[in-house]
PDB file of C-alpha atoms in Angstrom:
ATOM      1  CA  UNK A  30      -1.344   1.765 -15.023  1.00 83.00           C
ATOM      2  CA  UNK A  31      -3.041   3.123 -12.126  1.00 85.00           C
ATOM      3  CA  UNK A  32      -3.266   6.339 -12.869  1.00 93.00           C
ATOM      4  CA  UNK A  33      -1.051   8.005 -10.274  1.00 96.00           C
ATOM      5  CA  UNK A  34       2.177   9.035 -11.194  1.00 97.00           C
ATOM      6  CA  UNK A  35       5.868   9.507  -8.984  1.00 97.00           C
ATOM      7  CA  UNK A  36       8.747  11.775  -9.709  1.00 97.00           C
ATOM      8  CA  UNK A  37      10.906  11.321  -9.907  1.00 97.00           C
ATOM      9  CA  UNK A  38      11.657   7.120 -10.034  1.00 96.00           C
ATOM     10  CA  UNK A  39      15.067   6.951  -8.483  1.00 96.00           C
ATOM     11  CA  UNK A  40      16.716   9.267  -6.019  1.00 97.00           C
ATOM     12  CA  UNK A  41      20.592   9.401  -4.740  1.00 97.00           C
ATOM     13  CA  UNK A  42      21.265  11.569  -2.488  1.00 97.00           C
ATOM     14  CA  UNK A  43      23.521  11.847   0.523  1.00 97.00           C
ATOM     15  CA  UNK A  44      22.600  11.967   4.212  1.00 97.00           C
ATOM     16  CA  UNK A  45      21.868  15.710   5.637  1.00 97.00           C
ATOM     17  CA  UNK A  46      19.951  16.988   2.437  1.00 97.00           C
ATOM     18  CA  UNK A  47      16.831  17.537   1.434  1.00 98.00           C
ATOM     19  CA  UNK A  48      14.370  16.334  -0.911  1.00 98.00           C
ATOM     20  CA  UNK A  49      11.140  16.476  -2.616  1.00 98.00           C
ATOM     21  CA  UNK A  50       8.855  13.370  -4.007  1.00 98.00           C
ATOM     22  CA  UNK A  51       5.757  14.663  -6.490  1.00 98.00           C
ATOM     23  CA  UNK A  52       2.900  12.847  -6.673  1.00 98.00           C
ATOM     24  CA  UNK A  53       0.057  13.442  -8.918  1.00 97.00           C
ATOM     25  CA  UNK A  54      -3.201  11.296  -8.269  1.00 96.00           C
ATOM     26  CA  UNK A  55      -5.589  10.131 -10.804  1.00 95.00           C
ATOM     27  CA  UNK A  56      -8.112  12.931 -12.349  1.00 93.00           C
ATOM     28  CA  UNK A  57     -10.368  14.043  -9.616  1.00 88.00           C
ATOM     29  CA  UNK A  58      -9.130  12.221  -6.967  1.00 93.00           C
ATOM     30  CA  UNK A  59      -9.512  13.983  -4.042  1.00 91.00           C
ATOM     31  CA  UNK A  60      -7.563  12.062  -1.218  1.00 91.00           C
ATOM     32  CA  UNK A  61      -3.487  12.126  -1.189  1.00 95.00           C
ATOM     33  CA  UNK A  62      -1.696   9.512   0.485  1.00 95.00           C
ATOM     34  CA  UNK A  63       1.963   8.839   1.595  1.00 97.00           C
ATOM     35  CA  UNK A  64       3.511   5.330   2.500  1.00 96.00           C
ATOM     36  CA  UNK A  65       6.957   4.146   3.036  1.00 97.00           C
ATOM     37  CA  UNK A  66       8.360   0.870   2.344  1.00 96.00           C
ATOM     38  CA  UNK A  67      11.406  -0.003   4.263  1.00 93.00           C
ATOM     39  CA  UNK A  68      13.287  -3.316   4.072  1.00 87.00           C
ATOM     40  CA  UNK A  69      13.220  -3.481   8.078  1.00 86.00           C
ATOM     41  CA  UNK A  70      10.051  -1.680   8.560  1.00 86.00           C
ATOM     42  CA  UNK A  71       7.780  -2.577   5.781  1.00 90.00           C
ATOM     43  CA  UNK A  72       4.789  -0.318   4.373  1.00 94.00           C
ATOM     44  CA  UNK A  73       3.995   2.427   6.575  1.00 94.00           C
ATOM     45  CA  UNK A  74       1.178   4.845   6.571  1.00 94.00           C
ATOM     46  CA  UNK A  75       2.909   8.219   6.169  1.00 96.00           C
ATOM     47  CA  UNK A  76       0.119  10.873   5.979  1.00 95.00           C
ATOM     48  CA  UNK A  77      -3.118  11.796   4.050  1.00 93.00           C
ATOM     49  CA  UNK A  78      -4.363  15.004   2.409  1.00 93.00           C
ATOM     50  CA  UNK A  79      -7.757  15.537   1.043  1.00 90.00           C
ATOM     51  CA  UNK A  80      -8.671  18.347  -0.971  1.00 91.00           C
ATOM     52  CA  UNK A  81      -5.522  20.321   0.045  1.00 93.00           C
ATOM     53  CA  UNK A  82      -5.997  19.840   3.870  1.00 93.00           C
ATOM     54  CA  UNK A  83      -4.222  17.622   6.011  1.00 93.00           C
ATOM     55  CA  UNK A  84      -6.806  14.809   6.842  1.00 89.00           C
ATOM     56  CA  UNK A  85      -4.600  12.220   9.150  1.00 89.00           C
ATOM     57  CA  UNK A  86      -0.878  11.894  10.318  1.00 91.00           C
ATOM     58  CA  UNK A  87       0.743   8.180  10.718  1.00 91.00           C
ATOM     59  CA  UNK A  88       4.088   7.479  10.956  1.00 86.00           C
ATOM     60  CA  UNK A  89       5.460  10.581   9.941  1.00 93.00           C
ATOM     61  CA  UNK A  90       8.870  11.730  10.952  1.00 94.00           C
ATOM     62  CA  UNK A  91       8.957  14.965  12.260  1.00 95.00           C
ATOM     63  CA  UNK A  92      11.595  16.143   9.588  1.00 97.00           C
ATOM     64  CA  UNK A  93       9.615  15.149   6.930  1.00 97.00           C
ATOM     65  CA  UNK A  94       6.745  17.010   5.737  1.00 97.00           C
ATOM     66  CA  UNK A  95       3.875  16.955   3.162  1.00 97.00           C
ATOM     67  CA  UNK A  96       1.476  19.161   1.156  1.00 97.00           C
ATOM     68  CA  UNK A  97      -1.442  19.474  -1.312  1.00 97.00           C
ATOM     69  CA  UNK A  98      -1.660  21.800  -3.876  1.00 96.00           C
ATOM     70  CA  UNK A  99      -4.657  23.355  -5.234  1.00 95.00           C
ATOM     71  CA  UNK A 100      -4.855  21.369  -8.560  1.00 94.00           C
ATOM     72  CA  UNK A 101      -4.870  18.452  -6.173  1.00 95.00           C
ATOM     73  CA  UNK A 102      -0.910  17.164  -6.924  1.00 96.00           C
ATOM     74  CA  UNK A 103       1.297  16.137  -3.771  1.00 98.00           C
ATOM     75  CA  UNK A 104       4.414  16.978  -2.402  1.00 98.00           C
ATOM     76  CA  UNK A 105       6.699  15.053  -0.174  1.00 98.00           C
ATOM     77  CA  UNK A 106       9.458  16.699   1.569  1.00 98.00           C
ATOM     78  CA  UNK A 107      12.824  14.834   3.523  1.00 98.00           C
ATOM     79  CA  UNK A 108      15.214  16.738   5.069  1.00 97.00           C
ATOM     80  CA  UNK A 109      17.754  16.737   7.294  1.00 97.00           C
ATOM     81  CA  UNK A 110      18.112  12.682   5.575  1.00 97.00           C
ATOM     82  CA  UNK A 111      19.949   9.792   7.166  1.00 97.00           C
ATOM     83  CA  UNK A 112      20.782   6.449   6.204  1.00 96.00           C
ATOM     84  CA  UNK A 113      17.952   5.075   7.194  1.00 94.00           C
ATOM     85  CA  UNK A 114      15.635   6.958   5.483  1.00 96.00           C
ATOM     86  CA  UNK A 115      16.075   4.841   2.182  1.00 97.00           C
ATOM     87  CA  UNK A 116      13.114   3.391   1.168  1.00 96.00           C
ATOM     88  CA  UNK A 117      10.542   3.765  -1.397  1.00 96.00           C
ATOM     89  CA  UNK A 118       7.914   6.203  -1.281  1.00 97.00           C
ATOM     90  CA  UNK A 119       4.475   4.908  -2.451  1.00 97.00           C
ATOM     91  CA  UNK A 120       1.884   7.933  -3.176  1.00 97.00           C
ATOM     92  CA  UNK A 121      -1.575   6.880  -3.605  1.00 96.00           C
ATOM     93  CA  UNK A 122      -4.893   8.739  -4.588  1.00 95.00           C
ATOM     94  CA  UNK A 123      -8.990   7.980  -3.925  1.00 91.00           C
ATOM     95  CA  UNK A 124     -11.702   9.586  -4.742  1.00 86.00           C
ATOM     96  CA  UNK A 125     -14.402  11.281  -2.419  1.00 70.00           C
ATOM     97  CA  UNK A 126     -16.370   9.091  -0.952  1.00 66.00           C
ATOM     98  CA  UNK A 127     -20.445  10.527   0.329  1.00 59.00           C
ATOM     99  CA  UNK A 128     -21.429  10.567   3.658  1.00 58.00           C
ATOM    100  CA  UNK A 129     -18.066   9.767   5.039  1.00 58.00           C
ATOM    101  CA  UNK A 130     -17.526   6.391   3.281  1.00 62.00           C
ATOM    102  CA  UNK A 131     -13.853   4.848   2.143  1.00 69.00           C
ATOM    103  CA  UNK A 132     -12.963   4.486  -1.173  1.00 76.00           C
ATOM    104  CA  UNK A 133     -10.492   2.174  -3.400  1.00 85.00           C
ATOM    105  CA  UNK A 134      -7.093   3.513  -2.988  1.00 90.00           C
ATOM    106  CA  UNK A 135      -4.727   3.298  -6.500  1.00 93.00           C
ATOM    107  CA  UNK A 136      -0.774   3.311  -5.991  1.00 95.00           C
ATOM    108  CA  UNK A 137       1.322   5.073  -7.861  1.00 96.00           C
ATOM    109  CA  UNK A 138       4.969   3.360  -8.694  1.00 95.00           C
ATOM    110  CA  UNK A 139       6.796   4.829  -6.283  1.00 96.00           C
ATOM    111  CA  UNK A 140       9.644   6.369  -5.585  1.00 97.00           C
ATOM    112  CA  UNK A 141      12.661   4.283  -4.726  1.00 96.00           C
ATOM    113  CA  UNK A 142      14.919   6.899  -2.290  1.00 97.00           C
ATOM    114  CA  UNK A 143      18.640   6.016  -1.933  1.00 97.00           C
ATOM    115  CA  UNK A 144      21.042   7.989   1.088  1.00 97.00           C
ATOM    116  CA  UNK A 145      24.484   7.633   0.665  1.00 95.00           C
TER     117      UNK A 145
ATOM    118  CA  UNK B  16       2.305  -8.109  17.843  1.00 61.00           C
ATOM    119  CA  UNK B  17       1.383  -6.345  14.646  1.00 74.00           C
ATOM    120  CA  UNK B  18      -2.131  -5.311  13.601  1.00 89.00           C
ATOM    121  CA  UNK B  19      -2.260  -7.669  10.626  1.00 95.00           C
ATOM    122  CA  UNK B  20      -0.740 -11.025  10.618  1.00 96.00           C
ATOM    123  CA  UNK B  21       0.094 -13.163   7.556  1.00 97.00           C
ATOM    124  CA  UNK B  22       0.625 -16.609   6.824  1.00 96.00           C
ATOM    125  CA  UNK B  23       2.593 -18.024   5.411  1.00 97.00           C
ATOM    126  CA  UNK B  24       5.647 -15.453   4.749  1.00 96.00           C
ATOM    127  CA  UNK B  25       6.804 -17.188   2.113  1.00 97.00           C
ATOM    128  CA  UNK B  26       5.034 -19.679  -0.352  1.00 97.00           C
ATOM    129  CA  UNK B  27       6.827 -21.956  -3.046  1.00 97.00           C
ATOM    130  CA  UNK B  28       4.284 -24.229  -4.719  1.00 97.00           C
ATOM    131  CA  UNK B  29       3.977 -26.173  -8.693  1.00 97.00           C
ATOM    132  CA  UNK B  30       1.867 -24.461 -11.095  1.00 97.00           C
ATOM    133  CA  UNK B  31      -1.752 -25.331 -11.434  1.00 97.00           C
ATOM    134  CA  UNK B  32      -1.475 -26.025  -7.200  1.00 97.00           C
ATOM    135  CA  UNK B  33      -4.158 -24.095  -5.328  1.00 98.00           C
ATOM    136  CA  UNK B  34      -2.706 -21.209  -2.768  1.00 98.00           C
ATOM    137  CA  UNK B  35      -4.409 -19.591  -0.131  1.00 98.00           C
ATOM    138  CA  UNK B  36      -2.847 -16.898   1.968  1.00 98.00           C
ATOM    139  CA  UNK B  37      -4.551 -15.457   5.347  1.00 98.00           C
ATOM    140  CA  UNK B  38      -4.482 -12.633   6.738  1.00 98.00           C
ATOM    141  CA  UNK B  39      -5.681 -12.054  10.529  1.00 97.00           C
ATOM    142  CA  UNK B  40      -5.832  -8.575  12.165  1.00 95.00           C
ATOM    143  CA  UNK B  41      -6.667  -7.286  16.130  1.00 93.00           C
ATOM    144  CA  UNK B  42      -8.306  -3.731  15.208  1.00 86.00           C
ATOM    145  CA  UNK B  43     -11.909  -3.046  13.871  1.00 88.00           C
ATOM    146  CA  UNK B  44     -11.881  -2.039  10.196  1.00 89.00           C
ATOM    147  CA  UNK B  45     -14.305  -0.944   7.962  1.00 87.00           C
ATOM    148  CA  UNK B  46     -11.975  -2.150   5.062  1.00 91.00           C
ATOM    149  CA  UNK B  47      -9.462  -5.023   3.923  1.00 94.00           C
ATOM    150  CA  UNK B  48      -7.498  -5.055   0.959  1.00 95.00           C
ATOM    151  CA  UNK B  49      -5.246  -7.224  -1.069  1.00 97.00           C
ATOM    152  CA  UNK B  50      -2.265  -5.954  -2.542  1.00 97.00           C
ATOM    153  CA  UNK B  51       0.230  -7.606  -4.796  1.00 97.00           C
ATOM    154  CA  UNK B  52       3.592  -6.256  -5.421  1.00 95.00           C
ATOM    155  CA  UNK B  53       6.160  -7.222  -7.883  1.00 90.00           C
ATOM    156  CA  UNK B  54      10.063  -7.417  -8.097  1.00 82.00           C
ATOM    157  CA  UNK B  55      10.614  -3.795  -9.346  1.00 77.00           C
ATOM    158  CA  UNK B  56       7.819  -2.467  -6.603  1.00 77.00           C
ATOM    159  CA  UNK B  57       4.688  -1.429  -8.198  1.00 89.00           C
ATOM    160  CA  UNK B  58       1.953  -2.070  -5.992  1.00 93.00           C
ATOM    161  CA  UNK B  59      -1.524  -3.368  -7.435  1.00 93.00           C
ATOM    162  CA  UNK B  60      -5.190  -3.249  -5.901  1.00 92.00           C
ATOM    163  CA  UNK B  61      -6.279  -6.867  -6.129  1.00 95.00           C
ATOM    164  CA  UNK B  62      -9.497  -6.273  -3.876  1.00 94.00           C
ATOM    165  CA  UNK B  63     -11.205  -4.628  -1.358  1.00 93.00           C
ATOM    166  CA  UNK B  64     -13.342  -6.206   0.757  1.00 92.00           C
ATOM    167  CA  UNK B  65     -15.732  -5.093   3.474  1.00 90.00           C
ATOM    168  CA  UNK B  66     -17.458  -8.394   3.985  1.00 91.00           C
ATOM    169  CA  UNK B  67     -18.363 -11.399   1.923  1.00 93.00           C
ATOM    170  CA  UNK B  68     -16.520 -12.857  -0.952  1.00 96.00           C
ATOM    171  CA  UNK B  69     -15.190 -10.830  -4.006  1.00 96.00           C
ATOM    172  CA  UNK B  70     -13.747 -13.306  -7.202  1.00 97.00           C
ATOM    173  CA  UNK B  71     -11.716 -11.892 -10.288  1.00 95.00           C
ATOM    174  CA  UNK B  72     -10.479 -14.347 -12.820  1.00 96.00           C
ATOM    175  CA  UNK B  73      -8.412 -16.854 -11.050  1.00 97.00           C
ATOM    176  CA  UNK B  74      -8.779 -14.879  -7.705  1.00 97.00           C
ATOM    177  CA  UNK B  75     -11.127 -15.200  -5.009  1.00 98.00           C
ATOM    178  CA  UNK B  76     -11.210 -12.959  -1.127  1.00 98.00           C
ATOM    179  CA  UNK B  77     -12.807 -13.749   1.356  1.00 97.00           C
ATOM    180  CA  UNK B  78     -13.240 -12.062   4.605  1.00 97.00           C
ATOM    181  CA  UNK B  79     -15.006 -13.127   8.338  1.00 96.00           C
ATOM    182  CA  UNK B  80     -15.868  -9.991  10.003  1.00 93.00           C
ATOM    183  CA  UNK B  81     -17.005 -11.341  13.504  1.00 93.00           C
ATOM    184  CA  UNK B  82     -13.256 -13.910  13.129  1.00 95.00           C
ATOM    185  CA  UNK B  83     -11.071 -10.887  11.877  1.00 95.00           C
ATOM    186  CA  UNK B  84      -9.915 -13.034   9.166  1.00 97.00           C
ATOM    187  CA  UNK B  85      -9.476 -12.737   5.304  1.00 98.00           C
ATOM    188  CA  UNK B  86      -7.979 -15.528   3.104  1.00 98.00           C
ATOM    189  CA  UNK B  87      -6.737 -14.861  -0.803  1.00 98.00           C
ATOM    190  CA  UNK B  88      -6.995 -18.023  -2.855  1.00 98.00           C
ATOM    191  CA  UNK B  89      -5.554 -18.262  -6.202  1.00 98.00           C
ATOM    192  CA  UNK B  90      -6.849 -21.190  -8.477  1.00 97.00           C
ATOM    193  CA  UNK B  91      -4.769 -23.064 -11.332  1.00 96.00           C
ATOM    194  CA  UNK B  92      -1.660 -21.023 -10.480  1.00 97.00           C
ATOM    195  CA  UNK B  93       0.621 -19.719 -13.331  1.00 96.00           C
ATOM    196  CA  UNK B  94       4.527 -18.783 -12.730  1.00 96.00           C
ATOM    197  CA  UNK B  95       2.992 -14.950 -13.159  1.00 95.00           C
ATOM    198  CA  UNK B  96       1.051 -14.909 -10.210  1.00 96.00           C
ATOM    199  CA  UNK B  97       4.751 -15.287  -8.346  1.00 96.00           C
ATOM    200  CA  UNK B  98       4.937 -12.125  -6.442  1.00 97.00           C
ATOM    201  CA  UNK B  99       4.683 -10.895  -3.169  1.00 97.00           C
ATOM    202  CA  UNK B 100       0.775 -10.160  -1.615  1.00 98.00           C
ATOM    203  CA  UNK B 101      -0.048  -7.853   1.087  1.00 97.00           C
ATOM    204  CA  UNK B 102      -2.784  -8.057   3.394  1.00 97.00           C
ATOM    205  CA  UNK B 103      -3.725  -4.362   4.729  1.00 95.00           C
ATOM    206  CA  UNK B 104      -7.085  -2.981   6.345  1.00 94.00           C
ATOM    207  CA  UNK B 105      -8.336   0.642   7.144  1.00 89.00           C
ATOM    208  CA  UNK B 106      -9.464   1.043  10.458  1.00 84.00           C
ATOM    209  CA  UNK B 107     -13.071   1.646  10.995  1.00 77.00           C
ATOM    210  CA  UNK B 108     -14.067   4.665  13.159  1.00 68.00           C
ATOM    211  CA  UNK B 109     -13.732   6.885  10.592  1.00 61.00           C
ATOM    212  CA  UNK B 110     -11.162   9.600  10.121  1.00 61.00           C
ATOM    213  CA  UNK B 111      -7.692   8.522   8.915  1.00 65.00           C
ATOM    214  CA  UNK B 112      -8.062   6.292   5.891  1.00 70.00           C
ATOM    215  CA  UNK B 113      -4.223   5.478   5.908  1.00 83.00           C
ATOM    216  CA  UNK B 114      -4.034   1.751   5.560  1.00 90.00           C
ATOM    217  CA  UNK B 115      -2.012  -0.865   7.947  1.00 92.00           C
ATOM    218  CA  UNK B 116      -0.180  -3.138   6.602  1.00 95.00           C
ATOM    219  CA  UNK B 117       1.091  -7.076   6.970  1.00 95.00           C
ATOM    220  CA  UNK B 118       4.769  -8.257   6.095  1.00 94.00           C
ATOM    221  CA  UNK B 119       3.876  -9.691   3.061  1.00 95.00           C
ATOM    222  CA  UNK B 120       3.499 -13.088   1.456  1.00 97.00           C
ATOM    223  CA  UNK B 121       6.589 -14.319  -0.557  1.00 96.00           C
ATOM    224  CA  UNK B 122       4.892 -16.298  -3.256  1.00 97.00           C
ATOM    225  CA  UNK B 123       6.821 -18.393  -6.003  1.00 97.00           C
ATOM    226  CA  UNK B 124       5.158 -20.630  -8.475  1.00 97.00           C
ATOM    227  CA  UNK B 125       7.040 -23.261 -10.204  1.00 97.00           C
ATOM    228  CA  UNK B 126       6.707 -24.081 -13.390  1.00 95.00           C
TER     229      UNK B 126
END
């Protein structure tokens, strides 16, 4: 157990909604991140918060969106969804690392998304 | 061509065999780690590696800065280890620590 948890685990939903993936990271981690894991794609760097501010953008889709809360937990949001968007969602959390270092990230266990 | 490169894909070997997977990448980095992931999809931190050699139980990383290459050997390998392992590095220059990812390597162990 890493730590970092996912809600929820499983997600059906159909194509045009919306929806939201939580993500809490381990106590006092400071650094959010979002990945996706596509069959045809593979893991992608989706985007990274730290400390409630948006830190770096990957391969983020312009309908999808992300935010930190103050007591540090994660939200992912998907709208406007389309087939393709099924995938799972890995969250993952580090802590602060001095003088600009880079610290161990931990995964959560994901969110496996499913558009009908 | 993607970032990080892996060999092999896909891995079937007899338990107790030694396995080595490598992982090759184009960019700078200031990190490399190695993931494994299981049928179900968790994803575990095996190591992370910045240079040198890091060993844990029956696994051992490597990594050659100046060659951009890392290698993940397993020793005396058990049907558990079967899973799939993932080579990804952060790229150094600071800012984004998102990591970048290889394809995987499909690893079965016999028993």
């Amino acid at each position: 157990d890493s730590g970092v948890t996912q809600t929820p685990k499983h997600l059906i939903t159909a194509t045009g909604q919306r929806v939201t993936l939580r993500c809490s990271p381990r106590s006092g981690d400071l650094s959010v991140y979002w990945y996706q894991q596509s069959l045809d794609q593979g893991l992608q760097f989706l985007i990274q918060y730290y400390n409630g501010e948006e830190r770096a953008k990957g391969n983020i889709l312009e309908r999808f969106s992300a935010q930190q809360f103050p007591d540090l937990h994660s939200e992912l949001n998907l709208s406007s969804l389309e087939l393709g968007d099924s995938a799972l969602y890995f969250c993952a959390s580090s802590p602060w690392a001095s003088g600009g270092g880079y610290n161990e990230q931990f995964f959560g266990p994901g969110t496996r998304l499913t558009v009908l | 061509k993607n970032e990080v490169e892996q060999s092999p894909q896909n891995l079937t070997a007899q338990e107790g065999e030694f396995i080595t997977i490598n992982c090759s990448y184009s960019v700078g980095i200031s990190a490399l780690h190695w993931l494994q992931q299981h049928p179900g999809g968790g994803i575990v931190s095996l190591f992370m590696l910045s240079s040198g050699k890091k060993k844990h139980g029956r696994l051992i990383a490597t990594i050659n800065i100046q060659e951009k290459h890392s290698s993940l050997h397993i020793t005396a390998s058990h049907p558990r280890d079967s899973a799939v392992y993932i080579c990804a590095v952060r790229a150094s220059g600071g800012g984004a620590d998102g990591l970048t990812f290889g394809k995987g390597t499909h690893l079965i162990i016999q028993p």
